[in-house]
PDB file of C-alpha atoms in Angstrom:
ATOM      1  CA  MET P 129       0.044   0.024  -0.017  1.00  0.00           C
ATOM      2  CA  ASN P 130       1.464   3.316  -1.000  1.00  0.00           C
ATOM      3  CA  GLY P 131       0.844   5.849   1.884  1.00  0.00           C
ATOM      4  CA  THR P 132       2.096   8.807  -0.163  1.00  0.00           C
ATOM      5  CA  THR P 133      -0.997   9.743  -2.331  1.00  0.00           C
ATOM      6  CA  THR P 134      -1.099  13.300  -2.937  1.00  0.00           C
ATOM      7  CA  THR P 135      -4.319  15.640  -2.866  1.00  0.00           C
ATOM      8  CA  THR P 136      -5.472  17.797  -5.438  1.00  0.00           C
ATOM      9  CA  THR P 137      -3.485  21.015  -6.107  1.00  0.00           C
ATOM     10  CA  VAL P 138      -5.407  24.324  -5.377  1.00  0.00           C
ATOM     11  CA  ALA P 139      -4.049  27.512  -6.580  1.00  0.00           C
ATOM     12  CA  ALA P 140      -3.525  30.062  -3.915  1.00  0.00           C
ATOM     13  CA  THR P 141      -0.993  32.897  -3.124  1.00  0.00           C
ATOM     14  CA  GLY P 142       0.228  34.431  -0.005  1.00  0.00           C
ATOM     15  CA  GLU P 143      -0.991  33.254   3.361  1.00  0.00           C
ATOM     16  CA  ARG P 144      -3.297  30.698   1.701  1.00  0.00           C
ATOM     17  CA  ALA P 145      -0.520  29.125  -0.078  1.00  0.00           C
ATOM     18  CA  ASP P 146       1.508  29.085   3.173  1.00  0.00           C
ATOM     19  CA  LEU P 147      -1.422  27.200   4.934  1.00  0.00           C
ATOM     20  CA  LEU P 148      -1.734  24.767   2.060  1.00  0.00           C
ATOM     21  CA  ASP P 149       1.907  24.082   1.941  1.00  0.00           C
ATOM     22  CA  GLN P 150       2.082  23.354   5.554  1.00  0.00           C
ATOM     23  CA  ILE P 151      -0.925  21.261   5.916  1.00  0.00           C
ATOM     24  CA  GLY P 152       0.275  19.352   2.698  1.00  0.00           C
ATOM     25  CA  LYS P 153       3.634  18.587   4.353  1.00  0.00           C
ATOM     26  CA  GLN P 154       2.061  17.360   7.569  1.00  0.00           C
ATOM     27  CA  ARG P 155      -0.472  15.128   5.665  1.00  0.00           C
ATOM     28  CA  HIS P 156       2.416  13.651   3.627  1.00  0.00           C
ATOM     29  CA  PHE P 157       4.460  12.761   6.727  1.00  0.00           C
ATOM     30  CA  LEU P 158       1.289  11.028   8.298  1.00  0.00           C
ATOM     31  CA  ARG P 159       0.337   9.255   5.211  1.00  0.00           C
ATOM     32  CA  PHE P 160       3.987   8.128   4.593  1.00  0.00           C
ATOM     33  CA  THR P 161       4.008   6.147   7.811  1.00  0.00           C
ATOM     34  CA  THR P 162       1.583   3.812   6.221  1.00  0.00           C
ATOM     35  CA  ARG P 163       3.537   3.059   3.055  1.00  0.00           C
ATOM     36  CA  ASP P 164       3.722  -0.535   2.092  1.00  0.00           C
ATOM     37  CA  LEU P 165       1.620  -1.753   4.967  1.00  0.00           C
ATOM     38  CA  THR P 166      -1.137  -4.494   4.931  1.00  0.00           C
ATOM     39  CA  ASP P 167      -4.475  -3.720   6.610  1.00  0.00           C
ATOM     40  CA  GLU P 168      -3.412  -6.262   9.404  1.00  0.00           C
ATOM     41  CA  GLN P 169      -0.286  -4.056   9.955  1.00  0.00           C
ATOM     42  CA  ALA P 170      -2.125  -0.874   9.925  1.00  0.00           C
ATOM     43  CA  ALA P 171      -4.473  -2.276  12.482  1.00  0.00           C
ATOM     44  CA  ARG P 172      -1.886  -3.601  14.874  1.00  0.00           C
ATOM     45  CA  ARG P 173      -1.086  -1.823  18.274  1.00  0.00           C
ATOM     46  CA  THR P 174       2.725  -1.494  18.485  1.00  0.00           C
ATOM     47  CA  THR P 175       2.956   0.335  21.689  1.00  0.00           C
ATOM     48  CA  ALA P 176       1.466   0.067  25.243  1.00  0.00           C
ATOM     49  CA  GLY P 177      -1.287   2.626  23.997  1.00  0.00           C
ATOM     50  CA  GLU P 178      -4.444   1.890  21.918  1.00  0.00           C
ATOM     51  CA  LEU P 179      -3.193   3.657  18.840  1.00  0.00           C
ATOM     52  CA  CYS P 180      -2.787   1.952  15.515  1.00  0.00           C
ATOM     53  CA  LEU P 181      -1.652   3.653  12.233  1.00  0.00           C
ATOM     54  CA  GLY P 182      -5.094   3.101  10.415  1.00  0.00           C
ATOM     55  CA  GLY P 183      -6.867   4.589  13.563  1.00  0.00           C
ATOM     56  CA  LEU P 184      -4.642   7.531  13.552  1.00  0.00           C
ATOM     57  CA  ILE P 185      -5.540   8.315  10.028  1.00  0.00           C
ATOM     58  CA  LYS P 186      -9.153   7.886  10.781  1.00  0.00           C
ATOM     59  CA  HIS P 187      -8.908  10.279  13.839  1.00  0.00           C
ATOM     60  CA  VAL P 188      -7.211  13.005  12.026  1.00  0.00           C
ATOM     61  CA  THR P 189      -9.659  12.628   9.073  1.00  0.00           C
ATOM     62  CA  SER P 190     -12.491  12.993  11.504  1.00  0.00           C
ATOM     63  CA  CYS P 191     -10.978  16.000  13.359  1.00  0.00           C
ATOM     64  CA  GLU P 192     -10.251  17.888  10.070  1.00  0.00           C
ATOM     65  CA  ARG P 193     -13.601  17.368   8.748  1.00  0.00           C
ATOM     66  CA  THR P 194     -15.214  18.389  11.815  1.00  0.00           C
ATOM     67  CA  TRP P 195     -13.167  21.685  12.184  1.00  0.00           C
ATOM     68  CA  VAL P 196     -13.907  22.470   8.407  1.00  0.00           C
ATOM     69  CA  ASP P 197     -17.613  22.054   9.429  1.00  0.00           C
ATOM     70  CA  PHE P 198     -17.015  24.430  12.151  1.00  0.00           C
ATOM     71  CA  ILE P 199     -15.555  26.997   9.847  1.00  0.00           C
ATOM     72  CA  LEU P 200     -18.470  26.582   7.706  1.00  0.00           C
ATOM     73  CA  GLU P 201     -21.387  26.139  10.312  1.00  0.00           C
ATOM     74  CA  GLY P 202     -19.947  27.507  13.543  1.00  0.00           C
ATOM     75  CA  PRO P 203     -20.335  25.598  17.087  1.00  0.00           C
ATOM     76  CA  SER P 204     -23.378  23.605  15.874  1.00  0.00           C
ATOM     77  CA  ALA P 205     -21.020  21.423  13.754  1.00  0.00           C
ATOM     78  CA  MET P 206     -19.361  20.227  17.035  1.00  0.00           C
ATOM     79  CA  PRO P 207     -20.779  17.467  19.195  1.00  0.00           C
ATOM     80  CA  ASP P 208     -22.226  18.516  22.462  1.00  0.00           C
ATOM     81  CA  PHE P 209     -19.373  17.361  24.701  1.00  0.00           C
ATOM     82  CA  ALA P 210     -21.413  17.830  27.975  1.00  0.00           C
ATOM     83  CA  ASP P 211     -24.000  15.378  26.726  1.00  0.00           C
ATOM     84  CA  MET P 212     -21.954  12.582  25.206  1.00  0.00           C
ATOM     85  CA  THR P 213     -23.521   9.225  25.818  1.00  0.00           C
ATOM     86  CA  GLN P 214     -21.597   5.833  26.442  1.00  0.00           C
ATOM     87  CA  GLU P 215     -22.529   4.994  22.846  1.00  0.00           C
ATOM     88  CA  ASP P 216     -20.859   8.325  21.773  1.00  0.00           C
ATOM     89  CA  LEU P 217     -17.809   7.695  23.735  1.00  0.00           C
ATOM     90  CA  GLU P 218     -17.451   4.167  22.279  1.00  0.00           C
ATOM     91  CA  ARG P 219     -17.805   5.648  18.815  1.00  0.00           C
ATOM     92  CA  ARG P 220     -14.997   8.040  19.461  1.00  0.00           C
ATOM     93  CA  THR P 221     -12.779   5.211  20.864  1.00  0.00           C
ATOM     94  CA  ASP P 222     -13.468   3.259  17.517  1.00  0.00           C
ATOM     95  CA  GLU P 223     -12.046   6.253  15.686  1.00  0.00           C
ATOM     96  CA  PHE P 224      -8.596   5.234  16.773  1.00  0.00           C
ATOM     97  CA  LYS P 225      -8.921   1.666  15.538  1.00  0.00           C
ATOM     98  CA  LEU P 226      -9.127   0.085  12.151  1.00  0.00           C
ATOM     99  CA  LEU P 227     -12.187  -1.862  12.539  1.00  0.00           C
ATOM    100  CA  PRO P 228     -13.232  -5.205  10.885  1.00  0.00           C
ATOM    101  CA  GLY P 229     -14.370  -4.420   7.376  1.00  0.00           C
ATOM    102  CA  GLU P 230     -12.255  -1.371   7.233  1.00  0.00           C
ATOM    103  CA  THR P 231      -9.249  -1.127   5.028  1.00  0.00           C
ATOM    104  CA  LEU P 232      -6.144   1.069   5.029  1.00  0.00           C
ATOM    105  CA  ALA P 233      -6.846   2.019   1.422  1.00  0.00           C
ATOM    106  CA  GLY P 234     -10.405   3.110   2.361  1.00  0.00           C
ATOM    107  CA  VAL P 235      -9.186   5.168   5.161  1.00  0.00           C
ATOM    108  CA  LEU P 236      -6.493   6.789   3.099  1.00  0.00           C
ATOM    109  CA  ALA P 237      -9.105   7.553   0.325  1.00  0.00           C
ATOM    110  CA  ASP P 238     -11.416   9.166   3.009  1.00  0.00           C
ATOM    111  CA  TYR P 239      -8.555  11.233   4.117  1.00  0.00           C
ATOM    112  CA  ALA P 240      -7.763  12.208   0.722  1.00  0.00           C
ATOM    113  CA  GLU P 241     -11.366  13.397   0.068  1.00  0.00           C
ATOM    114  CA  THR P 242     -11.295  15.366   3.220  1.00  0.00           C
ATOM    115  CA  ALA P 243      -7.976  16.937   2.531  1.00  0.00           C
ATOM    116  CA  ARG P 244      -9.399  17.988  -0.909  1.00  0.00           C
ATOM    117  CA  ARG P 245     -12.398  19.641   0.703  1.00  0.00           C
ATOM    118  CA  THR P 246     -10.147  21.477   3.182  1.00  0.00           C
ATOM    119  CA  ASP P 247      -7.842  22.716   0.523  1.00  0.00           C
ATOM    120  CA  GLU P 248     -10.657  24.041  -1.537  1.00  0.00           C
ATOM    121  CA  LEU P 249     -11.856  25.793   1.443  1.00  0.00           C
ATOM    122  CA  ILE P 250      -8.689  27.329   2.277  1.00  0.00           C
ATOM    123  CA  ALA P 251      -8.278  28.669  -1.366  1.00  0.00           C
ATOM    124  CA  ALA P 252     -11.989  29.978  -1.644  1.00  0.00           C
ATOM    125  CA  LEU P 253     -13.013  31.121   1.712  1.00  0.00           C
ATOM    126  CA  PRO P 254     -13.710  34.851   1.441  1.00  0.00           C
ATOM    127  CA  ASP P 255     -12.221  35.783   4.786  1.00  0.00           C
ATOM    128  CA  LEU P 256      -9.832  33.862   7.048  1.00  0.00           C
ATOM    129  CA  ASP P 257     -10.973  36.234   9.854  1.00  0.00           C
ATOM    130  CA  VAL P 258     -14.399  34.940   9.985  1.00  0.00           C
ATOM    131  CA  SER P 259     -14.852  33.498  13.479  1.00  0.00           C
ATOM    132  CA  HIS P 260     -17.212  31.450  15.571  1.00  0.00           C
ATOM    133  CA  PRO P 261     -17.511  30.861  19.385  1.00  0.00           C
ATOM    134  CA  LEU P 262     -16.034  27.474  20.457  1.00  0.00           C
ATOM    135  CA  PRO P 263     -18.319  24.955  21.787  1.00  0.00           C
ATOM    136  CA  GLU P 264     -18.428  24.410  25.610  1.00  0.00           C
ATOM    137  CA  ALA P 265     -15.879  21.754  26.400  1.00  0.00           C
ATOM    138  CA  PRO P 266     -13.583  21.146  29.327  1.00  0.00           C
ATOM    139  CA  TRP P 267     -10.439  21.837  27.004  1.00  0.00           C
ATOM    140  CA  PHE P 268     -11.622  25.237  25.632  1.00  0.00           C
ATOM    141  CA  GLU P 269     -11.644  28.366  27.709  1.00  0.00           C
ATOM    142  CA  ALA P 270     -15.131  29.668  28.086  1.00  0.00           C
ATOM    143  CA  GLY P 271     -16.104  32.553  25.791  1.00  0.00           C
ATOM    144  CA  LEU P 272     -13.514  32.103  23.221  1.00  0.00           C
ATOM    145  CA  SER P 273     -14.010  32.378  19.437  1.00  0.00           C
ATOM    146  CA  TRP P 274     -11.652  31.071  16.756  1.00  0.00           C
ATOM    147  CA  SER P 275     -11.097  32.539  13.368  1.00  0.00           C
ATOM    148  CA  ALA P 276     -10.966  30.326  10.272  1.00  0.00           C
ATOM    149  CA  ARG P 277      -7.245  31.031  10.187  1.00  0.00           C
ATOM    150  CA  ARG P 278      -6.858  29.834  13.839  1.00  0.00           C
ATOM    151  CA  VAL P 279      -8.849  26.691  13.177  1.00  0.00           C
ATOM    152  CA  LEU P 280      -6.721  25.840  10.266  1.00  0.00           C
ATOM    153  CA  LEU P 281      -3.510  26.399  12.300  1.00  0.00           C
ATOM    154  CA  HIS P 282      -4.944  24.111  14.911  1.00  0.00           C
ATOM    155  CA  VAL P 283      -5.515  21.480  12.239  1.00  0.00           C
ATOM    156  CA  ILE P 284      -1.903  21.761  11.053  1.00  0.00           C
ATOM    157  CA  ALA P 285      -0.679  21.326  14.552  1.00  0.00           C
ATOM    158  CA  GLU P 286      -2.939  18.328  15.200  1.00  0.00           C
ATOM    159  CA  THR P 287      -1.756  16.823  11.897  1.00  0.00           C
ATOM    160  CA  ALA P 288       1.726  17.230  12.763  1.00  0.00           C
ATOM    161  CA  GLN P 289       1.447  15.989  16.371  1.00  0.00           C
ATOM    162  CA  HIS P 290      -0.253  12.877  15.111  1.00  0.00           C
ATOM    163  CA  ALA P 291       2.264  12.429  12.255  1.00  0.00           C
ATOM    164  CA  GLY P 292       4.772  12.192  15.061  1.00  0.00           C
ATOM    165  CA  HIS P 293       2.660   9.576  16.920  1.00  0.00           C
ATOM    166  CA  ALA P 294       2.305   7.619  13.697  1.00  0.00           C
ATOM    167  CA  ASP P 295       6.237   7.589  13.187  1.00  0.00           C
ATOM    168  CA  ILE P 296       6.709   5.995  16.436  1.00  0.00           C
ATOM    169  CA  LEU P 297       4.114   3.631  15.891  1.00  0.00           C
ATOM    170  CA  ARG P 298       5.548   2.678  12.532  1.00  0.00           C
ATOM    171  CA  GLU P 299       9.135   2.362  13.814  1.00  0.00           C
ATOM    172  CA  SER P 300       7.700   0.002  16.559  1.00  0.00           C
ATOM    173  CA  LEU P 301       6.068  -2.125  13.957  1.00  0.00           C
ATOM    174  CA  ASP P 302       8.982  -2.867  11.667  1.00  0.00           C
ATOM    175  CA  GLY P 303      11.690  -0.334  12.249  1.00  0.00           C
ATOM    176  CA  ALA P 304      10.736   1.975   9.255  1.00  0.00           C
ATOM    177  CA  LYS P 305      11.190   5.685   9.733  1.00  0.00           C
ATOM    178  CA  SER P 306       9.678   8.643   8.088  1.00  0.00           C
ATOM    179  CA  MET P 307      12.792  10.720   8.325  1.00  0.00           C
ATOM    180  CA  GLY P 308      16.440   9.851   9.007  1.00  0.00           C
TER     181      GLY P 308
END
């Protein structure tokens, strides 16, 4: 399985080109950790934690999709964290696993489609300063609003952080490294 599939190129200049460049690089590093893996390998936990490579791709895809929805729709696009049920929590836990019937190719294709949508939004959004109040959640300071720019920077940071996790998982799986 080749994990280095690229997304559609979107024309942009200035700040938007910088955002696209950075998110593209971080996505590449994350996808690269899955190169030449089988579905079984992508589903394998290789550290003491619950994470697997296929699950990390699913999680980053879900986060990116949700944050883009937030840019477009505001806080109503986010789940109500205070009212999460046990079923909601289990569904969130499954987001970190490659479940039976899921394939690495399918997860990567979903990620590519989400990336395409995000890239198009970055290029076309009329104003990166458009902002929405953050939903109530224990990890957000009450009363804060984030601009589209701030959300995109958050998505880039999250992707980079999880690419680092993925690099550790891959090295633990078979010694392969993303860099070095």
